[in-house]
């Protein structure tokens, strides 16, 4: 990832940190990655004797909660291990990554979920990128075809969930995160159907998911016969019309990726609009870690969501390299603040604590009272990714 602005930003940061005594980003990143490697070594050891299981979160007593491969987060721990292998070049992470990645191979045939991008691209995708293993490629192509079966041509979207709660064809903003997987499949095979699905889904989502201020609805449901929008609601947000924080981050990340993969200006515009909405939001706290919903009741006492921040930081770092100078600097400054906050004792776990997860204080689904103020594997995954992305800029 090239970032033309970086020498100027680096100089400003250096001058600022010299004056304030704040740690350099180099040090923040190196210490945080080294800590992540130690913490996930413990996690991998804890998972050794639990065949077929993957880490998910912790319970009230601090005990590790695992999932099987079918849960949407199964790919994040293997993916984090691949990132830590990339960072450390230590074969112990490669061995652990291979072992954990193999636990989810069966999901390649799963046509009952839209989450195959998270599950297979974060795990097998990083594994293939780093090893070139042809078996991984085969698994992923099978998975990409399984995901494609969920595309509904009359709607122009990949269906997220099965029909429920009166929704015939629910599509959630999170689904933007599956498109990188399809774009990868397009580039590998030359099969334009993958490209068409990804672009059509992105365009339909711009049309129907976003409000005039560029916040996004969580769920848009479509009528399966006419292909028309039948409902705009939420499942995990504070209210139908609110801005559920992780959903906003998924949208930002998704359009940044779609710009990278297609070069289409409309996706860069969309990503910048979302970023501008988020970084200027009056309810974005000083430490730049969003509350679980930008419209959460009880702000400033509402729960924070470290996962929304980690995803947003990773996306902003990438987007800063595509945006113009002024915006690029703003985006990178916010991402830097987020990484500093996440790397502080307020969010970073102590070694051997927090169920061996890296970050504290994420929210899965507050309305469902599920996974509230806990560690979550995807917060860790995007945090490591953001650290690595920032580190690349420092080289
Ligand atoms: N894709 C589910 C979530 O972000 O919670």
Tab-separated table of C-alpha atoms and ligand atoms in Angstrom:
chain	number	residue	atom	x	y	z
A	1	UNK	CA	0.000	0.000	0.000
A	2	UNK	CA	1.576	3.287	-1.118
A	3	UNK	CA	0.885	6.465	0.803
A	4	UNK	CA	2.330	9.633	-0.723
A	5	UNK	CA	1.500	11.717	2.345
A	6	UNK	CA	3.434	9.652	4.752
A	7	UNK	CA	6.816	11.430	4.873
A	8	UNK	CA	5.088	14.733	5.781
A	9	UNK	CA	2.872	13.035	8.367
A	10	UNK	CA	5.811	11.191	9.838
A	11	UNK	CA	7.711	14.445	10.300
A	12	UNK	CA	4.711	16.120	12.036
A	13	UNK	CA	4.227	13.093	14.267
A	14	UNK	CA	7.911	13.019	15.126
A	15	UNK	CA	7.916	16.712	16.049
A	16	UNK	CA	4.688	16.293	18.057
A	17	UNK	CA	5.843	13.230	19.973
A	18	UNK	CA	9.233	14.835	20.700
A	19	UNK	CA	7.465	17.847	22.230
A	20	UNK	CA	4.792	15.959	24.191
A	21	UNK	CA	6.886	13.024	25.298
A	22	UNK	CA	4.283	10.687	23.692
A	23	UNK	CA	5.651	7.349	22.482
A	24	UNK	CA	6.525	7.201	18.775
A	25	UNK	CA	4.140	5.195	16.609
A	26	UNK	CA	7.044	2.919	15.789
A	27	UNK	CA	7.303	1.995	19.448
A	28	UNK	CA	3.534	1.736	19.958
A	29	UNK	CA	3.260	-0.629	17.017
A	30	UNK	CA	6.279	-2.769	17.833
A	31	UNK	CA	5.245	-3.189	21.458
A	32	UNK	CA	1.629	-3.933	20.543
A	33	UNK	CA	2.542	-6.515	17.905
A	34	UNK	CA	5.036	-8.173	20.233
A	35	UNK	CA	2.360	-8.316	22.940
A	36	UNK	CA	-0.206	-9.690	20.476
A	37	UNK	CA	2.237	-12.429	19.486
A	38	UNK	CA	2.784	-13.442	23.124
A	39	UNK	CA	-0.927	-13.343	23.940
A	40	UNK	CA	-1.949	-15.380	20.882
A	41	UNK	CA	0.797	-17.918	21.603
A	42	UNK	CA	-1.066	-18.581	24.853
A	43	UNK	CA	-4.385	-18.687	22.995
A	44	UNK	CA	-3.053	-21.210	20.473
A	45	UNK	CA	-1.786	-23.407	23.315
A	46	UNK	CA	-5.202	-23.233	24.995
A	47	UNK	CA	-6.847	-24.348	21.731
A	48	UNK	CA	-4.484	-27.252	21.095
A	49	UNK	CA	-6.520	-29.727	23.090
A	50	UNK	CA	-9.885	-28.535	21.740
A	51	UNK	CA	-10.046	-30.126	18.298
A	52	UNK	CA	-12.407	-28.420	15.835
A	53	UNK	CA	-13.035	-25.394	18.072
A	54	UNK	CA	-12.080	-21.752	17.608
A	55	UNK	CA	-11.993	-18.911	20.148
A	56	UNK	CA	-14.980	-16.581	20.289
A	57	UNK	CA	-15.052	-14.564	23.553
A	58	UNK	CA	-15.085	-15.074	27.341
A	59	UNK	CA	-17.966	-15.613	29.763
A	60	UNK	CA	-18.742	-13.695	32.999
A	61	UNK	CA	-16.153	-15.741	34.888
A	62	UNK	CA	-13.473	-14.917	32.324
A	63	UNK	CA	-13.447	-18.438	30.868
A	64	UNK	CA	-12.801	-18.896	27.159
A	65	UNK	CA	-15.922	-19.395	25.035
A	66	UNK	CA	-15.302	-21.250	21.782
A	67	UNK	CA	-17.330	-21.828	18.634
A	68	UNK	CA	-17.352	-24.448	15.953
A	69	UNK	CA	-16.412	-23.584	12.385
A	70	UNK	CA	-19.974	-22.633	11.414
A	71	UNK	CA	-20.053	-19.492	13.588
A	72	UNK	CA	-19.368	-16.352	11.560
A	73	UNK	CA	-16.206	-15.471	13.498
A	74	UNK	CA	-14.390	-18.780	12.988
A	75	UNK	CA	-11.854	-17.387	10.489
A	76	UNK	CA	-10.526	-14.532	12.592
A	77	UNK	CA	-8.243	-16.448	14.941
A	78	UNK	CA	-6.562	-18.386	12.105
A	79	UNK	CA	-6.314	-15.100	10.195
A	80	UNK	CA	-4.659	-13.358	13.145
A	81	UNK	CA	-2.156	-16.204	13.409
A	82	UNK	CA	-1.311	-15.750	9.718
A	83	UNK	CA	-0.776	-12.031	10.318
A	84	UNK	CA	1.462	-12.812	13.292
A	85	UNK	CA	3.432	-15.234	11.119
A	86	UNK	CA	3.817	-12.475	8.512
A	87	UNK	CA	5.020	-10.100	11.235
A	88	UNK	CA	7.338	-12.461	13.104
A	89	UNK	CA	8.376	-14.964	10.396
A	90	UNK	CA	8.234	-17.459	13.268
A	91	UNK	CA	7.200	-20.928	12.110
A	92	UNK	CA	5.361	-21.548	15.346
A	93	UNK	CA	2.680	-19.108	14.130
A	94	UNK	CA	2.634	-20.730	10.707
A	95	UNK	CA	2.123	-24.177	12.257
A	96	UNK	CA	-0.631	-22.884	14.529
A	97	UNK	CA	-2.246	-21.009	11.621
A	98	UNK	CA	-2.233	-24.137	9.453
A	99	UNK	CA	-3.812	-26.151	12.247
A	100	UNK	CA	-6.538	-23.570	13.013
A	101	UNK	CA	-7.237	-22.881	9.337
A	102	UNK	CA	-7.826	-26.578	8.697
A	103	UNK	CA	-10.582	-26.534	11.313
A	104	UNK	CA	-12.856	-24.534	9.048
A	105	UNK	CA	-12.335	-26.169	5.667
A	106	UNK	CA	-15.813	-27.730	5.724
A	107	UNK	CA	-17.381	-24.298	5.512
A	108	UNK	CA	-16.374	-24.104	1.839
A	109	UNK	CA	-19.595	-25.973	1.056
A	110	UNK	CA	-21.778	-23.844	3.311
A	111	UNK	CA	-24.429	-22.088	1.219
A	112	UNK	CA	-26.497	-21.150	4.263
A	113	UNK	CA	-24.548	-18.031	5.253
A	114	UNK	CA	-23.167	-14.875	3.680
A	115	UNK	CA	-20.272	-14.853	6.142
A	116	UNK	CA	-17.917	-16.951	3.998
A	117	UNK	CA	-15.754	-13.910	3.316
A	118	UNK	CA	-15.038	-13.510	7.010
A	119	UNK	CA	-14.677	-17.241	7.559
A	120	UNK	CA	-12.591	-18.249	4.550
A	121	UNK	CA	-10.893	-15.119	3.236
A	122	UNK	CA	-9.419	-14.085	6.608
A	123	UNK	CA	-8.117	-17.613	7.225
A	124	UNK	CA	-7.427	-19.427	3.941
A	125	UNK	CA	-7.014	-16.102	2.127
A	126	UNK	CA	-4.165	-14.930	4.307
A	127	UNK	CA	-2.736	-18.442	4.262
A	128	UNK	CA	-2.780	-18.516	0.455
A	129	UNK	CA	-1.292	-15.023	0.226
A	130	UNK	CA	1.615	-16.041	2.452
A	131	UNK	CA	2.238	-19.618	1.312
A	132	UNK	CA	0.763	-19.967	-2.183
A	133	UNK	CA	-0.660	-23.355	-1.102
A	134	UNK	CA	-2.803	-24.584	-4.029
A	135	UNK	CA	-5.086	-26.566	-1.729
A	136	UNK	CA	-5.990	-23.314	-0.030
A	137	UNK	CA	-6.815	-21.825	-3.405
A	138	UNK	CA	-9.130	-24.750	-4.203
A	139	UNK	CA	-10.906	-24.419	-0.865
A	140	UNK	CA	-11.406	-20.708	-1.461
A	141	UNK	CA	-12.725	-21.076	-4.983
A	142	UNK	CA	-15.240	-23.635	-3.776
A	143	UNK	CA	-16.172	-21.218	-0.987
A	144	UNK	CA	-16.533	-18.276	-3.382
A	145	UNK	CA	-18.896	-20.359	-5.534
A	146	UNK	CA	-20.913	-21.293	-2.438
A	147	UNK	CA	-21.186	-17.597	-1.519
A	148	UNK	CA	-22.259	-16.711	-5.057
A	149	UNK	CA	-25.291	-18.996	-4.762
A	150	UNK	CA	-26.726	-16.440	-2.352
A	151	UNK	CA	-26.810	-13.689	-4.997
A	152	UNK	CA	-30.386	-12.713	-5.870
A	153	UNK	CA	-30.361	-11.225	-9.407
A	154	UNK	CA	-33.781	-9.563	-9.160
A	155	UNK	CA	-32.651	-7.743	-6.009
A	156	UNK	CA	-29.038	-7.136	-6.958
A	157	UNK	CA	-27.678	-8.328	-3.604
A	158	UNK	CA	-26.206	-11.331	-1.868
A	159	UNK	CA	-28.765	-12.505	0.692
A	160	UNK	CA	-27.357	-12.230	4.222
A	161	UNK	CA	-29.700	-14.232	6.399
A	162	UNK	CA	-32.587	-16.586	5.761
A	163	UNK	CA	-36.048	-15.047	6.025
A	164	UNK	CA	-36.864	-14.044	9.592
A	165	UNK	CA	-38.771	-11.441	11.625
A	166	UNK	CA	-40.993	-10.779	8.633
A	167	UNK	CA	-37.979	-10.066	6.425
A	168	UNK	CA	-38.111	-12.041	3.172
A	169	UNK	CA	-34.566	-11.332	2.016
A	170	UNK	CA	-32.541	-9.501	4.666
A	171	UNK	CA	-29.294	-7.898	3.537
A	172	UNK	CA	-27.047	-6.375	6.194
A	173	UNK	CA	-24.347	-3.754	5.710
A	174	UNK	CA	-21.805	-6.272	7.061
A	175	UNK	CA	-22.197	-8.106	3.758
A	176	UNK	CA	-19.920	-5.541	2.089
A	177	UNK	CA	-17.097	-7.414	3.828
A	178	UNK	CA	-17.605	-10.502	1.662
A	179	UNK	CA	-16.865	-8.766	-1.602
A	180	UNK	CA	-13.069	-8.797	-1.338
A	181	UNK	CA	-13.336	-12.595	-1.392
A	182	UNK	CA	-15.351	-12.493	-4.624
A	183	UNK	CA	-12.960	-9.991	-6.203
A	184	UNK	CA	-10.107	-12.333	-5.325
A	185	UNK	CA	-11.981	-15.202	-7.018
A	186	UNK	CA	-12.519	-13.024	-10.096
A	187	UNK	CA	-8.806	-12.224	-10.325
A	188	UNK	CA	-7.833	-15.874	-9.872
A	189	UNK	CA	-10.251	-17.318	-12.409
A	190	UNK	CA	-11.165	-14.493	-14.795
A	191	UNK	CA	-14.800	-15.488	-14.207
A	192	UNK	CA	-16.601	-12.165	-14.534
A	193	UNK	CA	-19.649	-13.411	-12.627
A	194	UNK	CA	-17.720	-12.875	-9.377
A	195	UNK	CA	-16.943	-9.286	-10.418
A	196	UNK	CA	-20.535	-8.628	-11.487
A	197	UNK	CA	-21.940	-9.898	-8.195
A	198	UNK	CA	-19.531	-7.793	-6.128
A	199	UNK	CA	-20.150	-4.607	-8.142
A	200	UNK	CA	-23.909	-5.090	-8.323
A	201	UNK	CA	-24.119	-5.736	-4.575
A	202	UNK	CA	-22.031	-2.617	-3.880
A	203	UNK	CA	-24.182	-0.442	-6.142
A	204	UNK	CA	-27.475	-1.722	-4.731
A	205	UNK	CA	-26.131	-1.128	-1.229
A	206	UNK	CA	-25.163	2.483	-2.041
A	207	UNK	CA	-28.685	2.996	-3.361
A	208	UNK	CA	-30.669	1.435	-0.534
A	209	UNK	CA	-28.587	1.152	2.614
A	210	UNK	CA	-27.337	4.716	3.036
A	211	UNK	CA	-29.123	7.747	4.400
A	212	UNK	CA	-28.549	11.282	3.103
A	213	UNK	CA	-25.908	11.890	5.830
A	214	UNK	CA	-24.035	8.690	4.739
A	215	UNK	CA	-24.833	6.755	7.882
A	216	UNK	CA	-26.122	3.281	7.079
A	217	UNK	CA	-29.092	1.203	8.037
A	218	UNK	CA	-28.128	-2.157	9.448
A	219	UNK	CA	-30.738	-4.351	7.744
A	220	UNK	CA	-32.447	-3.693	4.428
A	221	UNK	CA	-34.920	-6.381	3.534
A	222	UNK	CA	-36.169	-7.022	0.025
A	223	UNK	CA	-39.334	-8.525	-1.336
A	224	UNK	CA	-38.196	-11.714	-3.069
A	225	UNK	CA	-40.780	-11.562	-5.879
A	226	UNK	CA	-40.518	-7.936	-6.990
A	227	UNK	CA	-36.987	-7.326	-5.700
A	228	UNK	CA	-38.082	-4.111	-3.988
A	229	UNK	CA	-37.077	-2.808	-0.555
A	230	UNK	CA	-39.668	-3.917	1.995
A	231	UNK	CA	-38.051	-2.749	5.267
A	232	UNK	CA	-35.141	-0.726	6.623
A	233	UNK	CA	-34.444	-1.717	10.209
A	234	UNK	CA	-31.846	-2.866	12.689
A	235	UNK	CA	-30.930	-6.076	14.447
A	236	UNK	CA	-27.896	-5.028	16.464
A	237	UNK	CA	-28.303	-1.246	16.646
A	238	UNK	CA	-29.997	0.972	19.235
A	239	UNK	CA	-32.911	1.804	16.899
A	240	UNK	CA	-33.916	1.319	13.284
A	241	UNK	CA	-32.806	4.847	12.448
A	242	UNK	CA	-29.602	4.820	14.508
A	243	UNK	CA	-26.010	4.404	13.353
A	244	UNK	CA	-24.846	1.059	14.764
A	245	UNK	CA	-21.114	1.566	15.090
A	246	UNK	CA	-19.724	-1.678	13.746
A	247	UNK	CA	-22.059	-1.481	10.764
A	248	UNK	CA	-20.675	1.955	9.902
A	249	UNK	CA	-17.148	0.519	10.086
A	250	UNK	CA	-18.075	-2.442	7.872
A	251	UNK	CA	-19.426	-0.035	5.260
A	252	UNK	CA	-16.299	2.131	5.378
A	253	UNK	CA	-14.019	-0.876	5.054
A	254	UNK	CA	-16.121	-2.469	2.315
A	255	UNK	CA	-16.158	0.558	-0.004
A	256	UNK	CA	-12.465	1.200	0.552
A	257	UNK	CA	-11.766	-2.360	-0.592
A	258	UNK	CA	-14.143	-2.076	-3.550
A	259	UNK	CA	-12.308	1.066	-4.695
A	260	UNK	CA	-8.971	-0.731	-4.406
A	261	UNK	CA	-10.278	-3.734	-6.336
A	262	UNK	CA	-12.176	-1.933	-9.123
A	263	UNK	CA	-10.741	1.596	-9.331
A	264	UNK	CA	-14.317	2.882	-9.621
A	265	UNK	CA	-14.497	6.490	-8.407
A	266	UNK	CA	-17.990	6.043	-6.938
A	267	UNK	CA	-16.640	3.631	-4.345
A	268	UNK	CA	-13.883	6.036	-3.298
A	269	UNK	CA	-16.497	8.784	-3.006
A	270	UNK	CA	-18.686	6.530	-0.885
A	271	UNK	CA	-15.814	5.506	1.397
A	272	UNK	CA	-14.823	9.151	1.893
A	273	UNK	CA	-18.408	10.191	2.623
A	274	UNK	CA	-18.678	7.463	5.272
A	275	UNK	CA	-15.288	8.366	6.755
A	276	UNK	CA	-16.220	12.056	6.922
A	277	UNK	CA	-19.514	11.232	8.617
A	278	UNK	CA	-17.728	9.098	11.223
A	279	UNK	CA	-14.688	11.213	12.026
A	280	UNK	CA	-16.820	14.362	12.374
A	281	UNK	CA	-19.582	12.707	14.385
A	282	UNK	CA	-20.357	14.693	17.553
A	283	UNK	CA	-20.661	11.437	19.499
A	284	UNK	CA	-17.247	10.083	18.505
A	285	UNK	CA	-15.350	10.269	21.811
A	286	UNK	CA	-12.000	11.978	22.312
A	287	UNK	CA	-10.152	8.626	22.310
A	288	UNK	CA	-11.826	7.834	18.927
A	289	UNK	CA	-13.231	4.530	20.177
A	290	UNK	CA	-16.922	4.684	19.206
A	291	UNK	CA	-19.750	3.893	21.558
A	292	UNK	CA	-21.478	0.689	20.431
A	293	UNK	CA	-23.945	2.877	18.520
A	294	UNK	CA	-23.357	6.512	17.537
A	295	UNK	CA	-26.888	7.138	18.851
A	296	UNK	CA	-26.663	4.859	21.884
A	297	UNK	CA	-28.838	5.844	24.803
A	298	UNK	CA	-26.884	7.038	27.832
A	299	UNK	CA	-23.873	8.546	26.035
A	300	UNK	CA	-21.315	9.334	27.550
A	301	UNK	CA	-21.917	6.342	29.840
A	302	UNK	CA	-22.773	3.944	27.003
A	303	UNK	CA	-20.501	0.967	26.314
A	304	UNK	CA	-17.650	1.449	23.884
A	305	UNK	CA	-16.971	-0.963	21.012
A	306	UNK	CA	-13.271	-1.613	20.423
A	307	UNK	CA	-14.120	-3.800	17.415
A	308	UNK	CA	-15.786	-0.886	15.574
A	309	UNK	CA	-12.659	1.163	16.205
A	310	UNK	CA	-10.203	-1.511	15.053
A	311	UNK	CA	-12.098	-2.069	11.783
A	312	UNK	CA	-12.379	1.678	11.222
A	313	UNK	CA	-8.671	2.259	11.920
A	314	UNK	CA	-7.639	-0.417	9.449
A	315	UNK	CA	-9.947	1.019	6.779
A	316	UNK	CA	-8.857	4.616	7.406
A	317	UNK	CA	-5.187	3.706	7.046
A	318	UNK	CA	-5.875	2.206	3.643
A	319	UNK	CA	-8.235	5.002	2.591
A	320	UNK	CA	-5.664	7.654	3.571
A	321	UNK	CA	-3.527	6.376	0.710
A	322	UNK	CA	-6.293	6.951	-1.866
A	323	UNK	CA	-7.767	10.233	-0.613
A	324	UNK	CA	-6.466	13.709	-1.392
A	325	UNK	CA	-3.849	15.277	0.843
A	326	UNK	CA	-6.077	17.068	3.356
A	327	UNK	CA	-8.492	14.199	3.898
A	328	UNK	CA	-5.682	11.652	3.853
A	329	UNK	CA	-3.958	13.403	6.743
A	330	UNK	CA	-7.230	13.608	8.693
A	331	UNK	CA	-7.955	9.904	8.162
A	332	UNK	CA	-4.490	8.827	9.194
A	333	UNK	CA	-4.552	11.058	12.272
A	334	UNK	CA	-7.807	9.481	13.450
A	335	UNK	CA	-6.452	5.971	12.790
A	336	UNK	CA	-3.300	6.819	14.718
A	337	UNK	CA	-5.331	8.057	17.677
A	338	UNK	CA	-7.408	4.878	17.546
A	339	UNK	CA	-4.320	2.668	17.546
A	340	UNK	CA	-2.826	4.622	20.436
A	341	UNK	CA	-6.073	4.266	22.416
A	342	UNK	CA	-6.456	0.568	21.657
A	343	UNK	CA	-2.807	0.026	22.596
A	344	UNK	CA	-3.256	1.731	25.974
A	345	UNK	CA	-4.088	-0.131	29.201
A	346	UNK	CA	-7.697	1.056	28.838
A	347	UNK	CA	-8.239	-1.412	25.962
A	348	UNK	CA	-5.197	-3.682	25.732
A	349	UNK	CA	-5.318	-6.754	27.962
A	350	UNK	CA	-2.638	-7.748	30.424
A	351	UNK	CA	-0.574	-10.763	29.418
A	352	UNK	CA	-2.335	-14.056	30.229
A	353	UNK	CA	-5.577	-12.250	31.163
A	354	UNK	CA	-8.729	-11.522	29.161
A	355	UNK	CA	-8.991	-15.195	28.122
A	356	UNK	CA	-5.779	-14.587	26.121
A	357	UNK	CA	-7.607	-12.221	23.773
A	358	UNK	CA	-5.728	-9.043	22.892
A	359	UNK	CA	-8.341	-6.288	23.250
A	360	UNK	CA	-10.985	-5.679	25.898
A	361	UNK	CA	-14.298	-3.823	25.595
A	362	UNK	CA	-16.133	-4.869	22.450
A	363	UNK	CA	-19.855	-5.323	21.954
A	364	UNK	CA	-21.390	-8.161	19.923
A	365	UNK	CA	-25.108	-7.446	20.138
A	366	UNK	CA	-26.345	-5.212	22.906
A	367	UNK	CA	-30.067	-5.507	22.050
A	368	UNK	CA	-29.713	-9.305	22.328
A	369	UNK	CA	-27.688	-8.851	25.558
A	370	UNK	CA	-25.064	-11.007	23.904
A	371	UNK	CA	-21.308	-10.369	24.157
A	372	UNK	CA	-21.508	-6.970	25.821
A	373	UNK	CA	-18.213	-5.383	26.890
A	374	UNK	CA	-16.109	-8.451	26.166
A	375	UNK	CA	-13.142	-9.442	24.006
A	376	UNK	CA	-14.031	-10.582	20.481
A	377	UNK	CA	-11.824	-12.271	17.896
A	378	UNK	CA	-12.635	-9.803	15.154
A	379	UNK	CA	-11.560	-6.819	17.261
A	380	UNK	CA	-8.184	-8.539	17.636
A	381	UNK	CA	-7.962	-9.446	13.938
A	382	UNK	CA	-8.568	-5.929	12.619
A	383	UNK	CA	-6.354	-4.426	15.337
A	384	UNK	CA	-3.413	-6.600	14.231
A	385	UNK	CA	-4.208	-5.818	10.593
A	386	UNK	CA	-4.271	-2.067	11.325
A	387	UNK	CA	-0.965	-2.277	13.217
A	388	UNK	CA	0.626	-4.090	10.278
A	389	UNK	CA	-0.801	-1.597	7.801
A	390	UNK	CA	0.549	1.332	9.782
A	391	UNK	CA	3.899	-0.407	10.240
A	392	UNK	CA	4.209	-0.787	6.452
A	393	UNK	CA	3.808	2.983	6.122
A	394	UNK	CA	6.693	3.545	8.518
A	395	UNK	CA	9.138	1.539	6.380
B	1	LIG	N1	-21.546	-9.584	11.206
B	1	LIG	C1	-21.993	-9.544	12.523
B	1	LIG	C2	-21.472	-8.455	13.370
B	1	LIG	O1	-20.757	-7.575	12.965
B	1	LIG	O2	-21.813	-8.496	14.527
